[in-house]
Amino acid sequence: MTDTASTPLLLCADDYGLAPGVNAAIRELIAQGRLTATSVMSLCPHWRSGADALRELKGKADVGLHFTLTDQPPLGPMPILAPDGRLPPLGRLMGWAYRGTLNAPAARAEIRDEQSRQIAAFTDAWGAPPDYIDGHQHIHQLPVVRDAVAEALASLPGAYVRLCGEPVAAVLRRGVAVPKTLLIGGLGGGLRRMVRERGIPANDRFAGVYDFAGSRPFADLMPRFLDGIGGRTLVMVHPGLPDEDLRRVDTLVEPRRAEYDYLRGPEFAALLEARNIRLTRFAGLPR
């Protein structure tokens, strides 16, 4: 390491609870000090079975709720959003959000009820409330959904929220999945304003978006995600070990293995040392 002060970074793995192989990969990386947060899909069947093993690592990483309103069966009845017992795909949910459909009182109530159920399922298995809230496929940024998230955070003192915006110039310099990154960041303007107005703790920089197509090795992407980091930066990753449970519920399979292999390997350790980056939980980021 150099003699100058190190740069802190929050490295967050999404989708804990989705499948046993995802759970195992995330736990291993936390144990190795290669992750400092993980986001839990508490409505998935592998959350409760994975909570005990994750609890053995308590204190090594922030553990938050990955609020989910797409593709999975909800924890309770949702006759408007999930009439057939399965939450809608992302495109449909976004359409509803921006056409005002989610503003209907019954739809708003369903979102709040499901979020309460997911927080309760998290807390029941974990033994404590979530350290933070974010959203699967970034749905926590959508109109109406973001209001429910902010209200939930008001009842979770000290909990933070993940913001997904970056300066446009930084996105363009990186040159990775530029349209997708700008879209995700652009969706978060309303949540960012809400966070500032209500004094909710949050990161102020975000990275980790790419197309998952495998056209560029993850080893080429991570250095770009770390370019120019500073302040309260959060980088999102999706490591996992492919298994049949994962293949049944998700199309993102082999890229998870590639991320896992890289994050646990010597190349990532060398990158952190060369850049003088220190992985930390949210409490270790500058205020």
Short mmCIF file of C-alpha atoms in Angstrom, two decimals:
data_model
loop_
_atom_site.label_atom_id
_atom_site.label_comp_id
_atom_site.label_asym_id
_atom_site.label_seq_id
_atom_site.Cartn_x
_atom_site.Cartn_y
_atom_site.Cartn_z
CA MET A 1 0.00 0.00 0.00
CA THR A 2 1.05 3.60 -0.52
CA ASP A 3 1.57 6.00 2.34
CA THR A 4 -1.41 8.14 1.37
CA ALA A 5 -4.81 7.57 2.93
CA SER A 6 -6.75 4.76 1.30
CA THR A 7 -9.99 5.32 -0.60
CA PRO A 8 -12.99 3.58 1.00
CA LEU A 9 -15.43 1.63 -1.17
CA LEU A 10 -18.68 -0.18 -0.40
CA LEU A 11 -18.88 -3.35 -2.53
CA CYS A 12 -22.39 -4.81 -2.51
CA ALA A 13 -23.53 -8.20 -3.83
CA ASP A 14 -27.17 -8.41 -4.90
CA ASP A 15 -29.64 -11.30 -4.77
CA TYR A 16 -28.81 -13.21 -1.58
CA GLY A 17 -31.59 -15.75 -1.13
CA LEU A 18 -32.19 -16.29 -4.85
CA ALA A 19 -30.46 -19.70 -4.99
CA PRO A 20 -28.10 -21.81 -2.86
CA GLY A 21 -25.17 -21.19 -5.20
CA VAL A 22 -25.66 -17.44 -5.02
CA ASN A 23 -25.81 -17.64 -1.22
CA ALA A 24 -22.65 -19.75 -0.97
CA ALA A 25 -20.65 -17.50 -3.28
CA ILE A 26 -21.63 -14.34 -1.43
CA ARG A 27 -20.83 -15.85 1.97
CA GLU A 28 -17.40 -16.98 0.79
CA LEU A 29 -16.57 -13.54 -0.55
CA ILE A 30 -17.72 -11.84 2.65
CA ALA A 31 -15.59 -14.22 4.69
CA GLN A 32 -12.58 -13.36 2.50
CA GLY A 33 -13.17 -9.64 2.95
CA ARG A 34 -14.02 -9.22 -0.74
CA LEU A 35 -17.57 -7.92 -0.13
CA THR A 36 -18.88 -5.47 2.43
CA ALA A 37 -22.65 -5.61 1.82
CA THR A 38 -25.26 -7.99 0.47
CA SER A 39 -28.87 -7.37 -0.51
CA VAL A 40 -31.41 -10.03 0.47
CA MET A 41 -34.41 -11.17 -1.56
CA SER A 42 -36.44 -12.14 1.50
CA LEU A 43 -39.41 -13.35 -0.55
CA CYS A 44 -37.29 -16.13 -2.09
CA PRO A 45 -37.37 -19.62 -0.53
CA HIS A 46 -33.59 -19.78 -0.07
CA TRP A 47 -33.43 -16.75 2.23
CA ARG A 48 -34.56 -18.45 5.41
CA SER A 49 -32.35 -21.49 4.82
CA GLY A 50 -29.39 -19.20 4.06
CA ALA A 51 -29.87 -16.79 6.94
CA ASP A 52 -28.24 -18.96 9.63
CA ALA A 53 -25.03 -19.44 7.64
CA LEU A 54 -24.90 -15.72 6.82
CA ARG A 55 -25.40 -14.88 10.50
CA GLU A 56 -22.02 -16.50 11.24
CA LEU A 57 -20.49 -13.60 9.29
CA LYS A 58 -22.52 -10.90 11.04
CA GLY A 59 -20.49 -7.74 11.45
CA LYS A 60 -18.37 -8.34 8.36
CA ALA A 61 -20.89 -6.84 5.92
CA ASP A 62 -24.04 -4.76 5.84
CA VAL A 63 -27.11 -6.90 5.16
CA GLY A 64 -30.04 -5.14 3.55
CA LEU A 65 -33.40 -5.76 1.92
CA HIS A 66 -33.44 -6.15 -1.88
CA PHE A 67 -37.08 -5.08 -2.21
CA THR A 68 -38.56 -7.14 -5.05
CA LEU A 69 -41.62 -6.35 -7.13
CA THR A 70 -40.80 -8.25 -10.35
CA ASP A 71 -40.91 -11.84 -11.61
CA GLN A 72 -41.14 -13.64 -8.24
CA PRO A 73 -44.18 -14.89 -6.29
CA PRO A 74 -45.08 -12.28 -3.65
CA LEU A 75 -45.26 -13.14 0.03
CA GLY A 76 -48.94 -12.25 0.23
CA PRO A 77 -51.98 -11.58 -1.94
CA MET A 78 -51.59 -8.83 -4.54
CA PRO A 79 -54.73 -9.00 -6.70
CA ILE A 80 -53.79 -5.91 -8.73
CA LEU A 81 -50.03 -6.30 -9.24
CA ALA A 82 -49.84 -10.09 -9.13
CA PRO A 83 -53.32 -11.49 -9.87
CA ASP A 84 -51.88 -14.82 -11.02
CA GLY A 85 -49.57 -15.14 -8.01
CA ARG A 86 -46.45 -13.82 -9.75
CA LEU A 87 -45.11 -10.27 -9.78
CA PRO A 88 -44.94 -8.55 -13.19
CA PRO A 89 -41.84 -8.28 -15.39
CA LEU A 90 -39.82 -5.10 -15.06
CA GLY A 91 -41.06 -3.48 -18.27
CA ARG A 92 -44.68 -3.83 -17.23
CA LEU A 93 -44.03 -2.48 -13.73
CA MET A 94 -42.16 0.52 -15.16
CA GLY A 95 -45.02 1.21 -17.55
CA TRP A 96 -47.51 1.17 -14.70
CA ALA A 97 -45.29 3.44 -12.60
CA TYR A 98 -44.88 6.11 -15.26
CA ARG A 99 -48.45 5.95 -16.57
CA GLY A 100 -49.75 6.56 -13.05
CA THR A 101 -51.38 3.14 -12.61
CA LEU A 102 -49.49 2.58 -9.36
CA ASN A 103 -51.01 5.76 -7.95
CA ALA A 104 -54.33 4.03 -7.44
CA PRO A 105 -54.91 3.69 -3.66
CA ALA A 106 -55.30 -0.09 -3.89
CA ALA A 107 -52.05 -0.49 -5.84
CA ARG A 108 -50.17 1.77 -3.41
CA ALA A 109 -51.53 -0.30 -0.52
CA GLU A 110 -50.38 -3.53 -2.18
CA ILE A 111 -46.84 -2.16 -2.57
CA ARG A 112 -46.69 -1.04 1.06
CA ASP A 113 -48.15 -4.33 2.30
CA GLU A 114 -45.67 -6.40 0.28
CA GLN A 115 -42.76 -4.28 1.43
CA SER A 116 -43.88 -4.75 5.04
CA ARG A 117 -44.09 -8.50 4.47
CA GLN A 118 -40.60 -8.59 2.95
CA ILE A 119 -39.14 -6.56 5.82
CA ALA A 120 -40.88 -8.89 8.30
CA ALA A 121 -39.55 -11.98 6.50
CA PHE A 122 -36.07 -10.46 6.56
CA THR A 123 -36.24 -9.57 10.24
CA ASP A 124 -37.78 -12.87 11.30
CA ALA A 125 -34.97 -14.91 9.73
CA TRP A 126 -32.11 -12.50 10.44
CA GLY A 127 -33.09 -11.45 13.96
CA ALA A 128 -32.64 -7.75 13.19
CA PRO A 129 -34.00 -5.21 10.70
CA PRO A 130 -32.15 -4.53 7.45
CA ASP A 131 -29.16 -2.21 7.43
CA TYR A 132 -30.45 -0.64 4.23
CA ILE A 133 -33.03 -0.96 1.47
CA ASP A 134 -32.47 -1.11 -2.26
CA GLY A 135 -34.48 -2.68 -5.08
CA HIS A 136 -34.18 -5.72 -7.31
CA GLN A 137 -33.76 -4.35 -10.84
CA HIS A 138 -33.63 -0.90 -9.19
CA ILE A 139 -37.42 -0.79 -8.69
CA HIS A 140 -37.00 1.19 -5.45
CA GLN A 141 -36.44 4.27 -7.65
CA LEU A 142 -39.81 4.09 -9.41
CA PRO A 143 -42.64 6.54 -8.65
CA VAL A 144 -44.87 5.35 -5.79
CA VAL A 145 -42.41 2.56 -4.94
CA ARG A 146 -39.86 5.14 -3.80
CA ASP A 147 -42.45 6.72 -1.51
CA ALA A 148 -43.06 3.37 0.19
CA VAL A 149 -39.30 2.82 0.54
CA ALA A 150 -38.78 6.25 2.10
CA GLU A 151 -41.64 5.65 4.54
CA ALA A 152 -40.17 2.29 5.54
CA LEU A 153 -36.74 3.83 6.10
CA ALA A 154 -38.30 6.36 8.46
CA SER A 155 -39.14 3.45 10.76
CA LEU A 156 -35.62 1.98 10.51
CA PRO A 157 -33.34 4.47 12.33
CA GLY A 158 -29.84 4.47 10.87
CA ALA A 159 -30.76 2.45 7.80
CA TYR A 160 -29.55 3.81 4.48
CA VAL A 161 -30.78 3.57 0.90
CA ARG A 162 -28.88 2.80 -2.27
CA LEU A 163 -28.89 5.55 -4.87
CA CYS A 164 -28.03 4.60 -8.45
CA GLY A 165 -27.00 7.88 -10.02
CA GLU A 166 -23.61 8.91 -11.36
CA PRO A 167 -22.33 12.07 -13.01
CA VAL A 168 -22.97 11.82 -16.76
CA ALA A 169 -19.35 12.68 -17.51
CA ALA A 170 -18.15 9.73 -15.42
CA VAL A 171 -20.50 7.36 -17.24
CA LEU A 172 -19.31 8.58 -20.62
CA ARG A 173 -15.64 8.31 -19.64
CA ARG A 174 -16.15 4.73 -18.48
CA GLY A 175 -17.82 3.73 -21.71
CA VAL A 176 -19.53 0.64 -20.27
CA ALA A 177 -23.25 0.07 -21.04
CA VAL A 178 -23.70 3.83 -21.34
CA PRO A 179 -27.41 3.94 -22.32
CA LYS A 180 -28.38 1.41 -19.65
CA THR A 181 -26.35 3.19 -16.97
CA LEU A 182 -27.80 6.59 -17.85
CA LEU A 183 -31.33 5.17 -17.82
CA ILE A 184 -30.91 3.58 -14.39
CA GLY A 185 -29.35 6.74 -13.01
CA GLY A 186 -32.01 8.94 -14.58
CA LEU A 187 -34.79 6.98 -12.92
CA GLY A 188 -33.39 7.87 -9.52
CA GLY A 189 -33.78 11.65 -9.54
CA GLY A 190 -36.99 11.61 -7.53
CA LEU A 191 -35.58 9.27 -4.91
CA ARG A 192 -32.42 11.36 -4.64
CA ARG A 193 -34.45 14.51 -3.93
CA MET A 194 -36.56 12.64 -1.38
CA VAL A 195 -33.46 11.33 0.38
CA ARG A 196 -31.98 14.83 0.66
CA GLU A 197 -35.22 16.36 1.93
CA ARG A 198 -35.73 13.69 4.58
CA GLY A 199 -32.12 13.30 5.65
CA ILE A 200 -31.96 9.60 4.78
CA PRO A 201 -28.38 8.28 4.67
CA ALA A 202 -27.27 7.23 1.19
CA ASN A 203 -24.28 6.70 -1.06
CA ASP A 204 -23.46 9.55 -3.45
CA ARG A 205 -21.75 7.60 -6.25
CA PHE A 206 -22.70 4.28 -7.87
CA ALA A 207 -21.19 1.88 -10.40
CA GLY A 208 -21.43 -1.73 -11.53
CA VAL A 209 -23.89 -1.62 -14.43
CA TYR A 210 -23.05 -3.64 -17.54
CA ASP A 211 -24.94 -5.73 -20.08
CA PHE A 212 -24.15 -9.22 -18.68
CA ALA A 213 -23.56 -10.42 -22.26
CA GLY A 214 -20.05 -11.63 -21.51
CA SER A 215 -18.60 -9.72 -24.45
CA ARG A 216 -16.03 -8.15 -22.11
CA PRO A 217 -14.34 -10.08 -19.30
CA PHE A 218 -15.34 -8.93 -15.85
CA ALA A 219 -11.63 -8.41 -15.14
CA ASP A 220 -11.73 -5.61 -17.74
CA LEU A 221 -14.87 -4.04 -16.27
CA MET A 222 -14.02 -3.77 -12.59
CA PRO A 223 -11.04 -1.42 -13.10
CA ARG A 224 -13.37 0.87 -15.04
CA PHE A 225 -15.95 0.77 -12.25
CA LEU A 226 -13.24 1.90 -9.83
CA ASP A 227 -11.94 4.77 -11.96
CA GLY A 228 -12.23 8.10 -10.19
CA ILE A 229 -14.09 6.79 -7.15
CA GLY A 230 -14.36 8.93 -4.06
CA GLY A 231 -16.87 10.12 -1.50
CA ARG A 232 -19.51 7.55 -0.64
CA THR A 233 -19.13 5.19 -3.61
CA LEU A 234 -21.06 1.94 -3.87
CA VAL A 235 -20.25 -0.66 -6.53
CA MET A 236 -22.87 -3.34 -7.25
CA VAL A 237 -21.91 -6.93 -8.17
CA HIS A 238 -23.78 -10.20 -8.78
CA PRO A 239 -21.51 -13.14 -7.90
CA GLY A 240 -22.85 -16.68 -7.73
CA LEU A 241 -22.22 -20.36 -8.33
CA PRO A 242 -24.59 -21.72 -10.99
CA ASP A 243 -26.97 -24.44 -9.83
CA GLU A 244 -30.29 -25.85 -10.97
CA ASP A 245 -32.26 -23.63 -8.59
CA LEU A 246 -30.66 -20.56 -10.13
CA ARG A 247 -31.30 -21.74 -13.68
CA ARG A 248 -34.96 -22.29 -12.86
CA VAL A 249 -35.58 -18.77 -11.59
CA ASP A 250 -33.15 -16.47 -13.41
CA THR A 251 -31.51 -15.96 -16.79
CA LEU A 252 -28.37 -14.43 -15.28
CA VAL A 253 -26.25 -17.52 -14.62
CA GLU A 254 -22.75 -17.72 -16.12
CA PRO A 255 -21.91 -14.02 -15.59
CA ARG A 256 -22.40 -14.68 -11.87
CA ARG A 257 -19.70 -17.36 -11.97
CA ALA A 258 -17.35 -15.01 -13.82
CA GLU A 259 -17.85 -12.31 -11.18
CA TYR A 260 -17.34 -14.79 -8.36
CA ASP A 261 -14.12 -16.15 -9.86
CA TYR A 262 -12.72 -12.67 -10.34
CA LEU A 263 -13.71 -11.26 -6.95
CA ARG A 264 -12.13 -14.12 -5.02
CA GLY A 265 -8.95 -14.16 -7.11
CA PRO A 266 -5.55 -12.50 -6.87
CA GLU A 267 -6.22 -10.08 -9.75
CA PHE A 268 -8.91 -8.25 -7.78
CA ALA A 269 -6.73 -8.14 -4.68
CA ALA A 270 -3.91 -6.66 -6.76
CA LEU A 271 -6.26 -4.06 -8.24
CA LEU A 272 -7.39 -2.92 -4.79
CA GLU A 273 -3.79 -2.64 -3.63
CA ALA A 274 -2.64 -0.82 -6.75
CA ARG A 275 -5.49 1.70 -6.43
CA ASN A 276 -5.09 1.93 -2.63
CA ILE A 277 -8.77 1.06 -2.14
CA ARG A 278 -10.12 -0.17 1.17
CA LEU A 279 -13.38 -2.13 1.16
CA THR A 280 -15.67 -0.97 3.95
CA ARG A 281 -19.22 -1.11 5.23
CA PHE A 282 -21.37 2.01 4.88
CA ALA A 283 -20.31 3.28 8.32
CA GLY A 284 -16.73 3.48 7.06
CA LEU A 285 -17.56 5.82 4.17
CA PRO A 286 -16.93 9.55 4.60
CA ARG A 287 -19.80 11.66 5.92
#
